[in-house]
mmCIF file of N, CA and C in Angstrom:
data_model
loop_
_atom_site.group_PDB
_atom_site.id
_atom_site.type_symbol
_atom_site.label_atom_id
_atom_site.label_comp_id
_atom_site.label_asym_id
_atom_site.label_seq_id
_atom_site.Cartn_x
_atom_site.Cartn_y
_atom_site.Cartn_z
ATOM 1 N N MET A 1 -41.983 -4.095 -5.262
ATOM 2 C CA MET A 1 -41.303 -3.975 -6.584
ATOM 3 C C MET A 1 -39.782 -3.858 -6.220
ATOM 4 N N LYS A 2 -38.962 -4.746 -6.979
ATOM 5 C CA LYS A 2 -37.536 -4.670 -6.773
ATOM 6 C C LYS A 2 -36.944 -3.598 -7.649
ATOM 7 N N LYS A 3 -35.923 -2.974 -7.142
ATOM 8 C CA LYS A 3 -35.216 -2.027 -7.977
ATOM 9 C C LYS A 3 -34.166 -2.662 -8.830
ATOM 10 N N ARG A 4 -34.091 -2.345 -10.042
ATOM 11 C CA ARG A 4 -33.007 -2.871 -10.923
ATOM 12 C C ARG A 4 -31.826 -1.968 -10.970
ATOM 13 N N ILE A 5 -30.713 -2.616 -10.906
ATOM 14 C CA ILE A 5 -29.495 -1.862 -10.994
ATOM 15 C C ILE A 5 -29.123 -1.821 -12.455
ATOM 16 N N LYS A 6 -28.941 -0.592 -12.930
ATOM 17 C CA LYS A 6 -28.577 -0.415 -14.310
ATOM 18 C C LYS A 6 -27.145 -0.865 -14.491
ATOM 19 N N ASN A 7 -26.926 -1.318 -15.727
ATOM 20 C CA ASN A 7 -25.589 -1.685 -16.108
ATOM 21 C C ASN A 7 -24.724 -0.450 -16.053
ATOM 22 N N ILE A 8 -23.699 -0.498 -15.228
ATOM 23 C CA ILE A 8 -22.820 0.621 -15.107
ATOM 24 C C ILE A 8 -21.471 0.158 -15.622
ATOM 25 N N LYS A 9 -20.885 0.968 -16.477
ATOM 26 C CA LYS A 9 -19.515 0.726 -16.926
ATOM 27 C C LYS A 9 -18.557 1.058 -15.809
ATOM 28 N N ARG A 10 -17.866 0.065 -15.411
ATOM 29 C CA ARG A 10 -16.902 0.326 -14.288
ATOM 30 C C ARG A 10 -15.577 0.829 -14.937
ATOM 31 N N LYS A 11 -15.008 1.733 -14.348
ATOM 32 C CA LYS A 11 -13.726 2.290 -14.914
ATOM 33 C C LYS A 11 -12.618 1.352 -14.570
ATOM 34 N N LYS A 12 -12.012 0.821 -15.575
ATOM 35 C CA LYS A 12 -10.859 -0.109 -15.371
ATOM 36 C C LYS A 12 -9.608 0.654 -15.215
ATOM 37 N N SER A 13 -8.742 0.221 -14.385
ATOM 38 C CA SER A 13 -7.411 0.851 -14.291
ATOM 39 C C SER A 13 -6.563 0.520 -15.514
ATOM 40 N N HIS A 14 -5.826 1.533 -15.958
ATOM 41 C CA HIS A 14 -4.940 1.312 -17.125
ATOM 42 C C HIS A 14 -3.877 0.299 -16.682
ATOM 43 N N PRO A 15 -3.522 -0.689 -17.556
ATOM 44 C CA PRO A 15 -2.561 -1.700 -17.110
ATOM 45 C C PRO A 15 -1.248 -1.220 -16.614
ATOM 46 N N GLU A 16 -0.746 -0.106 -17.187
ATOM 47 C CA GLU A 16 0.551 0.428 -16.689
ATOM 48 C C GLU A 16 0.424 0.809 -15.176
ATOM 49 N N HIS A 17 -0.760 1.140 -14.669
ATOM 50 C CA HIS A 17 -0.966 1.669 -13.356
ATOM 51 C C HIS A 17 -1.382 0.526 -12.360
ATOM 52 N N ASP A 18 -1.554 -0.615 -12.872
ATOM 53 C CA ASP A 18 -1.914 -1.757 -12.042
ATOM 54 C C ASP A 18 -0.647 -2.437 -11.475
ATOM 55 N N SER A 19 -0.474 -2.299 -10.175
ATOM 56 C CA SER A 19 0.758 -2.865 -9.584
ATOM 57 C C SER A 19 0.845 -4.341 -9.859
ATOM 58 N N TYR A 20 -0.341 -5.005 -9.930
ATOM 59 C CA TYR A 20 -0.292 -6.515 -10.117
ATOM 60 C C TYR A 20 -0.548 -6.799 -11.552
ATOM 61 N N LEU A 21 0.525 -7.095 -12.272
ATOM 62 C CA LEU A 21 0.425 -7.273 -13.714
ATOM 63 C C LEU A 21 -0.248 -8.620 -14.031
ATOM 64 N N MET A 22 -0.102 -9.517 -13.088
ATOM 65 C CA MET A 22 -0.716 -10.867 -13.321
ATOM 66 C C MET A 22 -1.278 -11.319 -11.956
ATOM 67 N N ARG A 23 -2.503 -11.722 -11.966
ATOM 68 C CA ARG A 23 -3.113 -12.218 -10.797
ATOM 69 C C ARG A 23 -3.211 -13.770 -10.921
ATOM 70 N N ILE A 24 -2.854 -14.440 -9.839
ATOM 71 C CA ILE A 24 -2.875 -15.968 -9.920
ATOM 72 C C ILE A 24 -4.065 -16.392 -9.114
ATOM 73 N N SER A 25 -4.953 -17.152 -9.755
ATOM 74 C CA SER A 25 -6.086 -17.711 -9.024
ATOM 75 C C SER A 25 -5.733 -19.134 -8.426
ATOM 76 N N LYS A 26 -6.638 -19.664 -7.656
ATOM 77 C CA LYS A 26 -6.406 -20.942 -7.060
ATOM 78 C C LYS A 26 -6.283 -22.044 -8.142
ATOM 79 N N GLY A 27 -5.180 -22.817 -8.006
ATOM 80 C CA GLY A 27 -4.991 -23.898 -9.034
ATOM 81 C C GLY A 27 -4.112 -23.484 -10.164
ATOM 82 N N GLU A 28 -3.874 -22.170 -10.266
ATOM 83 C CA GLU A 28 -3.006 -21.687 -11.420
ATOM 84 C C GLU A 28 -1.577 -21.627 -11.016
ATOM 85 N N ARG A 29 -0.669 -21.735 -11.934
ATOM 86 C CA ARG A 29 0.741 -21.667 -11.733
ATOM 87 C C ARG A 29 1.430 -20.788 -12.695
ATOM 88 N N LEU A 30 2.533 -20.168 -12.357
ATOM 89 C CA LEU A 30 3.427 -19.510 -13.319
ATOM 90 C C LEU A 30 3.922 -20.481 -14.255
ATOM 91 N N TYR A 31 4.214 -20.075 -15.421
ATOM 92 C CA TYR A 31 4.814 -20.939 -16.474
ATOM 93 C C TYR A 31 6.199 -20.605 -16.830
ATOM 94 N N LYS A 32 6.368 -19.551 -17.626
ATOM 95 C CA LYS A 32 7.684 -19.073 -17.964
ATOM 96 C C LYS A 32 7.738 -17.556 -18.034
ATOM 97 N N PHE A 33 8.874 -17.035 -17.701
ATOM 98 C CA PHE A 33 9.148 -15.558 -17.868
ATOM 99 C C PHE A 33 10.232 -15.437 -18.936
ATOM 100 N N TYR A 34 10.006 -14.508 -19.828
ATOM 101 C CA TYR A 34 10.953 -14.236 -20.905
ATOM 102 C C TYR A 34 11.474 -12.817 -20.727
ATOM 103 N N TYR A 35 12.779 -12.689 -20.841
ATOM 104 C CA TYR A 35 13.443 -11.334 -20.773
ATOM 105 C C TYR A 35 14.249 -11.050 -22.030
ATOM 106 N N PHE A 36 13.915 -9.971 -22.721
ATOM 107 C CA PHE A 36 14.734 -9.556 -23.859
ATOM 108 C C PHE A 36 15.504 -8.311 -23.445
ATOM 109 N N ARG A 37 16.740 -8.302 -23.487
ATOM 110 C CA ARG A 37 17.600 -7.224 -22.988
ATOM 111 C C ARG A 37 18.566 -6.774 -24.103
ATOM 112 N N PRO A 38 18.072 -5.881 -24.998
ATOM 113 C CA PRO A 38 18.859 -5.449 -26.125
ATOM 114 C C PRO A 38 20.128 -4.749 -25.652
ATOM 115 N N VAL A 39 21.248 -4.936 -26.265
ATOM 116 C CA VAL A 39 22.535 -4.342 -25.925
ATOM 117 C C VAL A 39 22.366 -2.812 -25.886
ATOM 118 N N ALA A 40 21.685 -2.272 -26.920
ATOM 119 C CA ALA A 40 21.505 -0.770 -26.968
ATOM 120 C C ALA A 40 20.752 -0.211 -25.814
ATOM 121 N N GLY A 41 19.950 -0.978 -25.127
ATOM 122 C CA GLY A 41 19.125 -0.462 -24.013
ATOM 123 C C GLY A 41 19.710 -0.679 -22.596
ATOM 124 N N ARG A 42 20.878 -1.318 -22.562
ATOM 125 C CA ARG A 42 21.408 -1.646 -21.280
ATOM 126 C C ARG A 42 21.758 -0.487 -20.364
ATOM 127 N N PRO A 43 22.198 0.710 -20.866
ATOM 128 C CA PRO A 43 22.482 1.796 -19.901
ATOM 129 C C PRO A 43 21.290 2.164 -19.140
ATOM 130 N N GLU A 44 20.032 2.084 -19.819
ATOM 131 C CA GLU A 44 18.776 2.486 -19.140
ATOM 132 C C GLU A 44 18.152 1.239 -18.443
ATOM 133 N N HIS A 45 18.847 0.064 -18.416
ATOM 134 C CA HIS A 45 18.309 -1.205 -17.891
ATOM 135 C C HIS A 45 17.002 -1.522 -18.574
ATOM 136 N N PHE A 46 16.912 -1.277 -19.866
ATOM 137 C CA PHE A 46 15.728 -1.525 -20.665
ATOM 138 C C PHE A 46 15.552 -3.059 -20.911
ATOM 139 N N GLU A 47 14.324 -3.515 -20.690
ATOM 140 C CA GLU A 47 13.993 -4.896 -20.934
ATOM 141 C C GLU A 47 12.615 -5.000 -21.558
ATOM 142 N N TYR A 48 12.400 -5.946 -22.411
ATOM 143 C CA TYR A 48 11.031 -6.274 -22.807
ATOM 144 C C TYR A 48 10.750 -7.600 -22.159
ATOM 145 N N ARG A 49 9.675 -7.646 -21.360
ATOM 146 C CA ARG A 49 9.338 -8.849 -20.534
ATOM 147 C C ARG A 49 8.015 -9.513 -21.023
ATOM 148 N N ILE A 50 8.072 -10.761 -20.987
ATOM 149 C CA ILE A 50 6.783 -11.565 -21.221
ATOM 150 C C ILE A 50 6.622 -12.530 -20.041
ATOM 151 N N LEU A 51 5.544 -12.327 -19.316
ATOM 152 C CA LEU A 51 5.291 -13.279 -18.177
ATOM 153 C C LEU A 51 4.102 -14.078 -18.605
ATOM 154 N N THR A 52 4.152 -15.360 -18.199
ATOM 155 C CA THR A 52 3.081 -16.252 -18.566
ATOM 156 C C THR A 52 2.656 -17.154 -17.319
ATOM 157 N N LYS A 53 1.409 -17.591 -17.324
ATOM 158 C CA LYS A 53 0.895 -18.476 -16.325
ATOM 159 C C LYS A 53 0.078 -19.492 -17.013
ATOM 160 N N GLU A 54 0.027 -20.723 -16.277
ATOM 161 C CA GLU A 54 -0.865 -21.748 -16.854
ATOM 162 C C GLU A 54 -2.196 -21.679 -15.983
ATOM 163 N N LYS A 55 -3.283 -21.684 -16.738
ATOM 164 C CA LYS A 55 -4.544 -21.582 -16.099
ATOM 165 C C LYS A 55 -5.074 -22.993 -15.805
ATOM 166 N N THR A 56 -6.110 -23.088 -15.040
ATOM 167 C CA THR A 56 -6.644 -24.338 -14.650
ATOM 168 C C THR A 56 -7.260 -25.208 -15.805
ATOM 169 N N ASN A 57 -7.627 -24.456 -16.857
ATOM 170 C CA ASN A 57 -8.230 -25.152 -18.020
ATOM 171 C C ASN A 57 -7.172 -25.571 -19.072
ATOM 172 N N GLY A 58 -5.919 -25.477 -18.686
ATOM 173 C CA GLY A 58 -4.792 -25.864 -19.621
ATOM 174 C C GLY A 58 -4.357 -24.810 -20.574
ATOM 175 N N MET A 59 -5.045 -23.713 -20.669
ATOM 176 C CA MET A 59 -4.690 -22.590 -21.449
ATOM 177 C C MET A 59 -3.700 -21.726 -20.722
ATOM 178 N N PHE A 60 -3.153 -20.684 -21.387
ATOM 179 C CA PHE A 60 -2.164 -19.803 -20.773
ATOM 180 C C PHE A 60 -2.600 -18.394 -20.789
ATOM 181 N N GLU A 61 -2.083 -17.560 -19.863
ATOM 182 C CA GLU A 61 -2.281 -16.139 -19.943
ATOM 183 C C GLU A 61 -0.903 -15.455 -20.135
ATOM 184 N N MET A 62 -0.883 -14.374 -20.865
ATOM 185 C CA MET A 62 0.405 -13.741 -21.112
ATOM 186 C C MET A 62 0.254 -12.254 -20.936
ATOM 187 N N VAL A 63 1.271 -11.656 -20.272
ATOM 188 C CA VAL A 63 1.385 -10.282 -20.092
ATOM 189 C C VAL A 63 2.754 -9.829 -20.567
ATOM 190 N N SER A 64 2.788 -8.822 -21.440
ATOM 191 C CA SER A 64 4.121 -8.368 -21.920
ATOM 192 C C SER A 64 4.165 -6.828 -21.601
ATOM 193 N N TYR A 65 5.357 -6.333 -21.402
ATOM 194 C CA TYR A 65 5.591 -4.921 -21.200
ATOM 195 C C TYR A 65 7.031 -4.508 -21.250
ATOM 196 N N ASN A 66 7.282 -3.181 -21.447
ATOM 197 C CA ASN A 66 8.550 -2.706 -21.494
ATOM 198 C C ASN A 66 8.960 -2.222 -20.089
ATOM 199 N N PHE A 67 10.241 -2.567 -19.704
ATOM 200 C CA PHE A 67 10.651 -2.193 -18.370
ATOM 201 C C PHE A 67 11.907 -1.391 -18.572
ATOM 202 N N LYS A 68 12.108 -0.321 -17.790
ATOM 203 C CA LYS A 68 13.325 0.381 -17.685
ATOM 204 C C LYS A 68 13.380 1.163 -16.345
ATOM 205 N N ILE A 69 14.641 1.613 -16.071
ATOM 206 C CA ILE A 69 14.870 2.391 -14.886
ATOM 207 C C ILE A 69 15.244 3.739 -15.234
ATOM 208 N N VAL A 70 14.389 4.765 -14.752
ATOM 209 C CA VAL A 70 14.717 6.180 -15.035
ATOM 210 C C VAL A 70 14.896 6.887 -13.768
ATOM 211 N N SER A 71 16.002 7.488 -13.579
ATOM 212 C CA SER A 71 16.401 8.156 -12.350
ATOM 213 C C SER A 71 16.191 7.307 -11.111
ATOM 214 N N SER A 72 16.681 5.988 -11.203
ATOM 215 C CA SER A 72 16.567 5.126 -10.123
ATOM 216 C C SER A 72 15.100 4.545 -9.873
ATOM 217 N N VAL A 73 14.152 4.933 -10.720
ATOM 218 C CA VAL A 73 12.808 4.569 -10.480
ATOM 219 C C VAL A 73 12.382 3.538 -11.555
ATOM 220 N N PRO A 74 11.993 2.323 -11.159
ATOM 221 C CA PRO A 74 11.573 1.314 -12.153
ATOM 222 C C PRO A 74 10.219 1.806 -12.853
ATOM 223 N N GLN A 75 10.178 1.667 -14.188
ATOM 224 C CA GLN A 75 8.914 2.065 -14.900
ATOM 225 C C GLN A 75 8.568 0.947 -15.865
ATOM 226 N N LYS A 76 7.273 0.748 -16.049
ATOM 227 C CA LYS A 76 6.747 -0.161 -16.996
ATOM 228 C C LYS A 76 5.833 0.567 -18.005
ATOM 229 N N SER A 77 5.839 0.113 -19.221
ATOM 230 C CA SER A 77 5.016 0.848 -20.272
ATOM 231 C C SER A 77 4.611 -0.189 -21.358
ATOM 232 N N SER A 78 3.711 0.223 -22.129
ATOM 233 C CA SER A 78 3.149 -0.667 -23.255
ATOM 234 C C SER A 78 2.746 -2.075 -22.732
ATOM 235 N N VAL A 79 1.985 -2.038 -21.681
ATOM 236 C CA VAL A 79 1.486 -3.330 -21.121
ATOM 237 C C VAL A 79 0.419 -3.886 -22.068
ATOM 238 N N THR A 80 0.572 -5.172 -22.389
ATOM 239 C CA THR A 80 -0.336 -5.900 -23.234
ATOM 240 C C THR A 80 -0.684 -7.177 -22.488
ATOM 241 N N ARG A 81 -1.956 -7.450 -22.446
ATOM 242 C CA ARG A 81 -2.523 -8.679 -21.743
ATOM 243 C C ARG A 81 -3.246 -9.533 -22.839
ATOM 244 N N VAL A 82 -2.946 -10.796 -22.740
ATOM 245 C CA VAL A 82 -3.577 -11.833 -23.563
ATOM 246 C C VAL A 82 -4.209 -12.795 -22.591
ATOM 247 N N PRO A 83 -5.528 -12.739 -22.262
ATOM 248 C CA PRO A 83 -6.125 -13.527 -21.259
ATOM 249 C C PRO A 83 -6.207 -15.032 -21.497
ATOM 250 N N GLU A 84 -6.175 -15.414 -22.737
ATOM 251 C CA GLU A 84 -6.207 -16.868 -23.072
ATOM 252 C C GLU A 84 -5.495 -17.128 -24.340
ATOM 253 N N ILE A 85 -4.498 -18.011 -24.279
ATOM 254 C CA ILE A 85 -3.637 -18.325 -25.450
ATOM 255 C C ILE A 85 -3.216 -19.785 -25.301
ATOM 256 N N SER A 86 -3.120 -20.465 -26.410
ATOM 257 C CA SER A 86 -2.593 -21.886 -26.359
ATOM 258 C C SER A 86 -1.105 -21.939 -26.194
ATOM 259 N N LYS A 87 -0.571 -23.069 -25.906
ATOM 260 C CA LYS A 87 0.927 -23.171 -25.763
ATOM 261 C C LYS A 87 1.532 -22.971 -27.139
ATOM 262 N N SER A 88 0.988 -23.556 -28.116
ATOM 263 C CA SER A 88 1.585 -23.352 -29.478
ATOM 264 C C SER A 88 1.550 -21.938 -29.873
ATOM 265 N N GLN A 89 0.472 -21.151 -29.629
ATOM 266 C CA GLN A 89 0.414 -19.753 -29.936
ATOM 267 C C GLN A 89 1.495 -19.021 -29.196
ATOM 268 N N LEU A 90 1.645 -19.335 -27.903
ATOM 269 C CA LEU A 90 2.663 -18.686 -27.074
ATOM 270 C C LEU A 90 4.092 -18.872 -27.593
ATOM 271 N N ASP A 91 4.341 -20.190 -27.922
ATOM 272 C CA ASP A 91 5.658 -20.461 -28.447
ATOM 273 C C ASP A 91 5.963 -19.748 -29.810
ATOM 274 N N ASP A 92 4.859 -19.584 -30.661
ATOM 275 C CA ASP A 92 5.055 -18.780 -31.889
ATOM 276 C C ASP A 92 5.322 -17.429 -31.588
ATOM 277 N N ILE A 93 4.639 -16.821 -30.673
ATOM 278 C CA ILE A 93 4.872 -15.367 -30.281
ATOM 279 C C ILE A 93 6.328 -15.236 -29.851
ATOM 280 N N ILE A 94 6.853 -16.074 -28.909
ATOM 281 C CA ILE A 94 8.209 -15.923 -28.442
ATOM 282 C C ILE A 94 9.182 -16.034 -29.604
ATOM 283 N N GLN A 95 8.990 -17.016 -30.403
ATOM 284 C CA GLN A 95 9.900 -17.195 -31.604
ATOM 285 C C GLN A 95 9.881 -15.927 -32.557
ATOM 286 N N ASN A 96 8.694 -15.436 -32.755
ATOM 287 C CA ASN A 96 8.539 -14.251 -33.605
ATOM 288 C C ASN A 96 9.240 -13.078 -32.986
ATOM 289 N N VAL A 97 9.141 -12.819 -31.646
ATOM 290 C CA VAL A 97 9.856 -11.740 -31.008
ATOM 291 C C VAL A 97 11.363 -11.894 -31.144
ATOM 292 N N VAL A 98 11.773 -13.071 -30.932
ATOM 293 C CA VAL A 98 13.273 -13.331 -31.062
ATOM 294 C C VAL A 98 13.656 -13.003 -32.454
ATOM 295 N N ILE A 99 12.981 -13.493 -33.502
ATOM 296 C CA ILE A 99 13.367 -13.268 -34.958
ATOM 297 C C ILE A 99 13.294 -11.810 -35.324
ATOM 298 N N LYS A 100 12.128 -11.225 -35.010
ATOM 299 C CA LYS A 100 11.908 -9.838 -35.488
ATOM 300 C C LYS A 100 12.795 -8.757 -34.811
ATOM 301 N N THR A 101 13.298 -9.157 -33.570
ATOM 302 C CA THR A 101 14.075 -8.172 -32.882
ATOM 303 C C THR A 101 15.590 -8.524 -33.104
ATOM 304 N N ASN A 102 15.875 -9.560 -33.813
ATOM 305 C CA ASN A 102 17.285 -9.982 -34.053
ATOM 306 C C ASN A 102 17.956 -10.191 -32.615
ATOM 307 N N THR A 103 17.268 -10.831 -31.730
ATOM 308 C CA THR A 103 17.800 -11.069 -30.389
ATOM 309 C C THR A 103 18.890 -12.181 -30.441
ATOM 310 N N GLY A 104 19.997 -11.753 -29.885
ATOM 311 C CA GLY A 104 21.126 -12.761 -29.747
ATOM 312 C C GLY A 104 20.968 -13.541 -28.429
ATOM 313 N N PRO A 105 21.716 -14.644 -28.296
ATOM 314 C CA PRO A 105 21.639 -15.454 -27.086
ATOM 315 C C PRO A 105 21.936 -14.712 -25.818
ATOM 316 N N ASP A 106 22.890 -13.677 -25.898
ATOM 317 C CA ASP A 106 23.243 -12.914 -24.695
ATOM 318 C C ASP A 106 22.205 -11.794 -24.450
ATOM 319 N N GLU A 107 21.207 -11.686 -25.231
ATOM 320 C CA GLU A 107 20.115 -10.686 -25.024
ATOM 321 C C GLU A 107 18.827 -11.272 -24.672
ATOM 322 N N PHE A 108 18.751 -12.635 -24.448
ATOM 323 C CA PHE A 108 17.475 -13.320 -24.211
ATOM 324 C C PHE A 108 17.666 -14.242 -22.956
ATOM 325 N N GLU A 109 16.677 -14.230 -22.147
ATOM 326 C CA GLU A 109 16.641 -15.184 -20.946
ATOM 327 C C GLU A 109 15.287 -15.790 -20.854
ATOM 328 N N GLU A 110 15.233 -17.048 -20.704
ATOM 329 C CA GLU A 110 13.954 -17.694 -20.460
ATOM 330 C C GLU A 110 14.040 -18.347 -19.080
ATOM 331 N N LEU A 111 13.107 -17.999 -18.120
ATOM 332 C CA LEU A 111 13.094 -18.518 -16.885
ATOM 333 C C LEU A 111 11.907 -19.461 -16.696
ATOM 334 N N ASP A 112 12.201 -20.824 -16.691
ATOM 335 C CA ASP A 112 11.236 -21.795 -16.690
ATOM 336 C C ASP A 112 10.828 -22.134 -15.222
ATOM 337 N N LEU A 113 9.511 -21.885 -14.931
ATOM 338 C CA LEU A 113 8.970 -22.104 -13.584
ATOM 339 C C LEU A 113 8.063 -23.367 -13.581
ATOM 340 N N SER A 114 7.955 -24.023 -14.716
ATOM 341 C CA SER A 114 6.973 -25.118 -14.811
ATOM 342 C C SER A 114 7.422 -26.379 -14.101
ATOM 343 N N MET A 115 8.652 -26.374 -13.717
ATOM 344 C CA MET A 115 9.219 -27.510 -12.946
ATOM 345 C C MET A 115 8.709 -27.581 -11.536
ATOM 346 N N PHE A 116 8.207 -26.468 -10.992
ATOM 347 C CA PHE A 116 7.662 -26.478 -9.650
ATOM 348 C C PHE A 116 6.191 -26.813 -9.652
ATOM 349 N N SER A 117 5.798 -27.591 -8.616
ATOM 350 C CA SER A 117 4.392 -28.102 -8.640
ATOM 351 C C SER A 117 3.442 -27.124 -8.014
ATOM 352 N N THR A 118 3.947 -26.188 -7.184
ATOM 353 C CA THR A 118 2.977 -25.237 -6.506
ATOM 354 C C THR A 118 3.403 -23.747 -6.744
ATOM 355 N N ILE A 119 2.482 -22.835 -6.619
ATOM 356 C CA ILE A 119 2.825 -21.465 -6.734
ATOM 357 C C ILE A 119 3.756 -21.035 -5.607
ATOM 358 N N ASP A 120 3.596 -21.635 -4.470
ATOM 359 C CA ASP A 120 4.487 -21.243 -3.259
ATOM 360 C C ASP A 120 5.973 -21.604 -3.578
ATOM 361 N N GLU A 121 6.175 -22.805 -4.215
ATOM 362 C CA GLU A 121 7.563 -23.146 -4.635
ATOM 363 C C GLU A 121 8.056 -22.281 -5.694
ATOM 364 N N GLN A 122 7.272 -21.778 -6.584
ATOM 365 C CA GLN A 122 7.605 -20.886 -7.660
ATOM 366 C C GLN A 122 8.060 -19.568 -7.069
ATOM 367 N N LEU A 123 7.233 -19.029 -6.109
ATOM 368 C CA LEU A 123 7.544 -17.714 -5.485
ATOM 369 C C LEU A 123 8.765 -17.753 -4.714
ATOM 370 N N GLU A 124 9.009 -18.892 -3.983
ATOM 371 C CA GLU A 124 10.237 -19.006 -3.194
ATOM 372 C C GLU A 124 11.470 -18.997 -4.134
ATOM 373 N N PHE A 125 11.371 -19.701 -5.247
ATOM 374 C CA PHE A 125 12.452 -19.623 -6.186
ATOM 375 C C PHE A 125 12.741 -18.253 -6.682
ATOM 376 N N LEU A 126 11.685 -17.558 -7.086
ATOM 377 C CA LEU A 126 11.807 -16.121 -7.564
ATOM 378 C C LEU A 126 12.387 -15.274 -6.531
ATOM 379 N N LYS A 127 12.023 -15.422 -5.223
ATOM 380 C CA LYS A 127 12.595 -14.583 -4.143
ATOM 381 C C LYS A 127 14.126 -14.917 -4.001
ATOM 382 N N GLN A 128 14.409 -16.242 -4.005
ATOM 383 C CA GLN A 128 15.799 -16.587 -3.816
ATOM 384 C C GLN A 128 16.725 -16.020 -4.960
ATOM 385 N N HIS A 129 16.139 -15.887 -6.130
ATOM 386 C CA HIS A 129 16.950 -15.385 -7.284
ATOM 387 C C HIS A 129 16.646 -13.908 -7.523
ATOM 388 N N ASP A 130 16.059 -13.187 -6.568
ATOM 389 C CA ASP A 130 15.866 -11.755 -6.611
ATOM 390 C C ASP A 130 15.098 -11.368 -7.897
ATOM 391 N N ARG A 131 14.031 -12.132 -8.209
ATOM 392 C CA ARG A 131 13.255 -11.845 -9.457
ATOM 393 C C ARG A 131 11.776 -11.359 -9.102
ATOM 394 N N VAL A 132 11.535 -11.127 -7.878
ATOM 395 C CA VAL A 132 10.170 -10.687 -7.495
ATOM 396 C C VAL A 132 10.269 -9.671 -6.428
ATOM 397 N N ASP A 133 9.410 -8.698 -6.538
ATOM 398 C CA ASP A 133 9.297 -7.660 -5.465
ATOM 399 C C ASP A 133 8.147 -8.168 -4.561
ATOM 400 N N THR A 134 8.481 -8.592 -3.338
ATOM 401 C CA THR A 134 7.527 -9.102 -2.494
ATOM 402 C C THR A 134 6.377 -8.247 -2.079
ATOM 403 N N MET A 135 6.543 -6.935 -2.279
ATOM 404 C CA MET A 135 5.465 -6.043 -1.859
ATOM 405 C C MET A 135 4.222 -6.200 -2.906
ATOM 406 N N TYR A 136 4.509 -6.850 -4.024
ATOM 407 C CA TYR A 136 3.435 -7.063 -5.037
ATOM 408 C C TYR A 136 2.762 -8.440 -4.870
ATOM 409 N N ILE A 137 3.151 -9.223 -3.917
ATOM 410 C CA ILE A 137 2.583 -10.515 -3.671
ATOM 411 C C ILE A 137 1.505 -10.482 -2.626
ATOM 412 N N MET A 138 0.320 -10.891 -2.936
ATOM 413 C CA MET A 138 -0.744 -10.927 -1.952
ATOM 414 C C MET A 138 -1.302 -12.305 -1.748
#
């Protein structure tokens, strides 16, 4: 007689405590990174970030979070993950964030990584522009 393993709920780590905000599987590529830097939050280096990747099925994944530096320590909070979203839905979200937060051109940056054909090229670009902490790349 075979023993059956009961369904056990595995404890998931809270997104804020996951060093890897986005995991890239084979065939996936980063898409665009969006940075919202309100003037009022600049002394604390506050940013609202949205990171996106293109999945192999043509859909996108999105991770958004607040980022700030407190006593020289980078911190992230309010991590939200959307595992599957269409390009038009993603575009709508970005437009809504810009509108609802009254973000001016000097407070918004879009980093387009879709021009690179491989994840390695994308990571090299991010390293050259000091946009990635290499300790989080596996």
